Each structure stands twice: as structure tokens, then as C-alpha cells.
Amino acid sequence: MDIYEKVAKIDTLDNDLLKELVDDIGYGSRGTINMVVDLLKTIKERIIRGDKIRLEKTGEILTLTSFEKLLEDEFTMFVTKAVFKDKILPHKVFFQIENSEPGLDLVYSGSKENKLFQWIADIDEEYSLLELLPTHVVYIRNSQTRQLLPFISEKGNYYVYSQHEGKIKEIM
């Protein structure tokens, strides 16, 4: 029986299945995260329609409230919010950008605020130069429209800021 069939038919959310779902989230791939969210939504829909699903860990029958609490305890806020879309978060949610082999990753950082851009200079009253901290790529910010565009040369190359040298340099 595959995992979709199992989730559609279980009467008890056993510890092994819960651990498998939590572990799957750890892989971090978009497809795996979406699969786990879909499986959790299936359990949620079964609870809404009145199915009695027992949580092996506590022996209690899951309600929407206890299921939401389980997700908050076992998964990230991102997963909980994906399953319970109407949930109002008690705080802002922050992400940070990290360099990775294929490019950039947007990584959930919880409620910890982090600085993504650093001001470099004002060009005039309307435009400013900002540095994207993880990559040092320079962006032009229009203060009236709040639009950000990468600073690109005529050749299509990006500019990066070197704080050490105090220069903006074109990279090939």
C-alpha cells in the first residue's frame, strides 16, 4: 500500500507514519514538501468529514484543533500554514537567502528578522543603490514605486559591491 492509500484509510496515525512525514520534510525538495502537505490535507479533510483518527502517541481522537497543534509541534510553521490556510500567524515570518550550488535558496528563518539588503548610496531623490547581502549583487531601488531591479551593464553583466574596496565592479 502506498503512502497516499495509507493516509486515506488509516484509523490510527501511528508514530512511524508521523516520523516518516516529518523526515520527508527534511529533504527540503519542493516536490517532497508538497507531497507531505497534500497528505496532511487529506488527514485534515478526513477529520472534517467526521472520520475518527486516533493519534498513537497520545491515544486521543484527533480534532481539527488537536491536529493543528500536532502540526505546530512536529512541523514548521510553513507546513502548518499550508495545511491550515486561514490560520493567522501571531508574528511575521522571515526568510533568508543562502548561496547554494544551483543558485540561491530561500530558507525559512522563523520569526528571526534578518537583513537582506544594505544601502550603498543614493543616486538622486528617486533612486538608490542597494546590495543583496548574500550575493553582493547591486540593485537599483526606485523609492517612489518601491521597485528593485538588478544593476546590469550594457553587456548584460551584473555589478557586485565590494565593501572592502569601496567599489562597484562588473562581473562576467
Short mmCIF file of C-alpha atoms in Angstrom, two decimals:
data_model
loop_
_atom_site.label_atom_id
_atom_site.label_comp_id
_atom_site.label_asym_id
_atom_site.label_seq_id
_atom_site.Cartn_x
_atom_site.Cartn_y
_atom_site.Cartn_z
CA MET A 1 0.00 0.00 0.00
CA ASP A 2 1.49 3.36 -0.98
CA ILE A 3 1.52 6.30 1.43
CA TYR A 4 -1.46 8.06 -0.22
CA GLU A 5 -3.64 4.96 0.19
CA LYS A 6 -2.43 4.50 3.75
CA VAL A 7 -3.33 8.09 4.74
CA ALA A 8 -6.72 7.74 3.05
CA LYS A 9 -7.58 4.60 5.05
CA ILE A 10 -5.82 4.72 8.43
CA ASP A 11 -7.73 4.71 11.70
CA THR A 12 -4.60 5.44 13.75
CA LEU A 13 -1.89 7.95 12.92
CA ASP A 14 0.96 5.80 14.13
CA ASN A 15 4.34 7.05 15.30
CA ASP A 16 6.17 5.51 12.32
CA LEU A 17 4.00 7.30 9.74
CA LEU A 18 4.28 10.60 11.61
CA LYS A 19 8.07 10.22 11.80
CA GLU A 20 8.19 9.39 8.08
CA LEU A 21 6.27 12.57 7.22
CA VAL A 22 8.49 14.70 9.48
CA ASP A 23 11.62 13.12 7.96
CA ASP A 24 10.32 13.70 4.41
CA ILE A 25 10.04 17.43 5.12
CA GLY A 26 13.74 17.39 5.99
CA TYR A 27 14.67 16.59 2.39
CA GLY A 28 13.68 20.13 1.52
CA SER A 29 12.74 19.46 -2.09
CA ARG A 30 9.66 21.28 -3.30
CA GLY A 31 8.02 18.08 -4.56
CA THR A 32 8.52 16.25 -1.27
CA ILE A 33 7.22 19.18 0.79
CA ASN A 34 4.16 19.44 -1.47
CA MET A 35 3.55 15.69 -1.12
CA VAL A 36 3.66 15.88 2.70
CA VAL A 37 1.35 18.92 2.71
CA ASP A 38 -1.11 17.05 0.45
CA LEU A 39 -1.03 14.02 2.77
CA LEU A 40 -1.64 16.22 5.82
CA LYS A 41 -4.50 17.97 4.00
CA THR A 42 -6.03 14.54 3.34
CA ILE A 43 -5.93 13.78 7.07
CA LYS A 44 -7.46 17.20 7.79
CA GLU A 45 -10.28 16.60 5.29
CA ARG A 46 -10.98 13.20 6.84
CA ILE A 47 -11.24 14.82 10.30
CA ILE A 48 -13.62 17.47 8.88
CA ARG A 49 -15.89 14.81 7.36
CA GLY A 50 -16.05 13.03 10.73
CA ASP A 51 -13.58 10.17 10.40
CA LYS A 52 -12.18 9.08 13.76
CA ILE A 53 -8.40 9.06 13.53
CA ARG A 54 -6.55 8.17 16.71
CA LEU A 55 -3.07 9.56 17.42
CA GLU A 56 -0.93 6.62 18.56
CA LYS A 57 1.37 8.89 20.61
CA THR A 58 -1.42 10.05 22.95
CA GLY A 59 -4.30 7.68 22.21
CA GLU A 60 -6.67 10.63 21.62
CA ILE A 61 -9.03 11.02 18.67
CA LEU A 62 -7.81 13.91 16.52
CA THR A 63 -9.95 17.03 16.24
CA LEU A 64 -9.13 19.95 13.96
CA THR A 65 -7.71 21.80 16.96
CA SER A 66 -5.55 18.90 18.17
CA PHE A 67 -4.42 18.14 14.61
CA GLU A 68 -3.37 21.77 14.11
CA LYS A 69 -1.48 21.66 17.42
CA LEU A 70 0.22 18.41 16.31
CA LEU A 71 1.38 20.10 13.10
CA GLU A 72 2.68 23.12 15.03
CA ASP A 73 4.63 20.81 17.35
CA GLU A 74 6.02 18.41 14.73
CA PHE A 75 6.39 20.51 11.56
CA THR A 76 7.45 24.02 10.61
CA MET A 77 5.06 26.95 10.60
CA PHE A 78 5.33 26.88 6.80
CA VAL A 79 3.78 23.38 6.69
CA THR A 80 1.11 24.22 9.28
CA LYS A 81 0.14 27.35 7.33
CA ALA A 82 -0.01 25.36 4.07
CA VAL A 83 -2.46 22.87 5.62
CA PHE A 84 -4.47 25.47 7.59
CA LYS A 85 -4.55 28.34 5.08
CA ASP A 86 -6.87 30.52 7.18
CA LYS A 87 -4.52 30.41 10.17
CA ILE A 88 -3.48 33.90 11.21
CA LEU A 89 0.15 33.98 12.23
CA PRO A 90 0.88 35.69 15.55
CA HIS A 91 4.11 37.13 14.15
CA LYS A 92 5.83 37.98 10.90
CA VAL A 93 7.56 35.15 9.10
CA PHE A 94 11.05 35.74 7.76
CA PHE A 95 13.17 34.08 5.11
CA GLN A 96 16.82 34.44 4.29
CA ILE A 97 18.66 33.89 1.05
CA GLU A 98 21.57 31.46 1.05
CA ASN A 99 24.00 30.63 -1.73
CA SER A 100 23.84 27.06 -2.99
CA GLU A 101 25.39 25.07 -5.84
CA PRO A 102 22.49 25.57 -8.30
CA GLY A 103 21.92 29.24 -7.31
CA LEU A 104 20.08 30.81 -4.40
CA ASP A 105 17.84 29.17 -1.82
CA LEU A 106 15.11 30.97 0.08
CA VAL A 107 15.27 29.46 3.57
CA TYR A 108 12.64 29.90 6.29
CA SER A 109 14.24 31.55 9.31
CA GLY A 110 11.24 31.62 11.65
CA SER A 111 10.45 34.84 13.43
CA LYS A 112 14.09 35.93 13.50
CA GLU A 113 14.39 39.10 11.46
CA ASN A 114 17.32 39.23 9.09
CA LYS A 115 18.71 41.90 6.88
CA LEU A 116 18.56 41.08 3.18
CA PHE A 117 19.66 44.36 1.61
CA GLN A 118 22.19 47.00 2.62
CA TRP A 119 22.04 50.58 1.42
CA ILE A 120 25.09 51.65 -0.62
CA ALA A 121 24.26 55.14 -1.89
CA ASP A 122 21.54 57.46 -3.17
CA ILE A 123 21.81 58.24 -6.87
CA ASP A 124 19.24 61.04 -6.61
CA GLU A 125 15.96 61.67 -4.78
CA GLU A 126 14.24 58.84 -6.62
CA TYR A 127 16.88 56.09 -6.95
CA SER A 128 19.20 54.30 -4.51
CA LEU A 129 21.76 51.54 -4.85
CA LEU A 130 21.33 48.52 -2.58
CA GLU A 131 23.47 45.42 -2.09
CA LEU A 132 21.84 41.99 -1.83
CA LEU A 133 23.90 40.76 1.11
CA PRO A 134 24.27 37.03 0.32
CA THR A 135 25.42 37.63 -3.26
CA HIS A 136 26.75 41.23 -3.14
CA VAL A 137 24.82 41.92 -6.38
CA VAL A 138 23.87 45.59 -6.69
CA TYR A 139 20.22 46.58 -7.18
CA ILE A 140 18.66 49.89 -8.13
CA ARG A 141 15.66 50.82 -5.99
CA ASN A 142 13.02 53.27 -7.14
CA SER A 143 11.81 54.90 -3.90
CA GLN A 144 8.51 56.03 -5.47
CA THR A 145 7.42 52.66 -6.89
CA ARG A 146 9.50 50.55 -4.43
CA GLN A 147 10.63 48.52 -7.43
CA LEU A 148 14.01 46.73 -7.31
CA LEU A 149 15.96 45.93 -10.44
CA PRO A 150 19.44 44.41 -10.70
CA PHE A 151 22.12 46.85 -11.84
CA ILE A 152 23.13 45.34 -15.22
CA SER A 153 25.74 46.60 -17.69
CA GLU A 154 25.19 47.15 -21.41
CA LYS A 155 26.82 43.74 -21.96
CA GLY A 156 24.23 42.08 -19.69
CA ASN A 157 26.64 41.52 -16.80
CA TYR A 158 25.80 42.12 -13.14
CA TYR A 159 27.55 44.51 -10.80
CA VAL A 160 28.69 43.49 -7.33
CA TYR A 161 29.67 45.70 -4.42
CA SER A 162 32.96 45.24 -2.59
CA GLN A 163 32.67 46.98 0.75
CA HIS A 164 36.37 46.30 1.41
CA GLU A 165 37.42 48.18 -1.74
CA GLY A 166 34.51 50.61 -1.70
CA LYS A 167 33.81 49.84 -5.37
CA ILE A 168 31.02 48.54 -7.53
CA LYS A 169 32.52 46.14 -10.07
CA GLU A 170 31.12 44.45 -13.16
CA ILE A 171 31.31 40.65 -13.07
CA MET A 172 31.40 38.48 -16.17
#
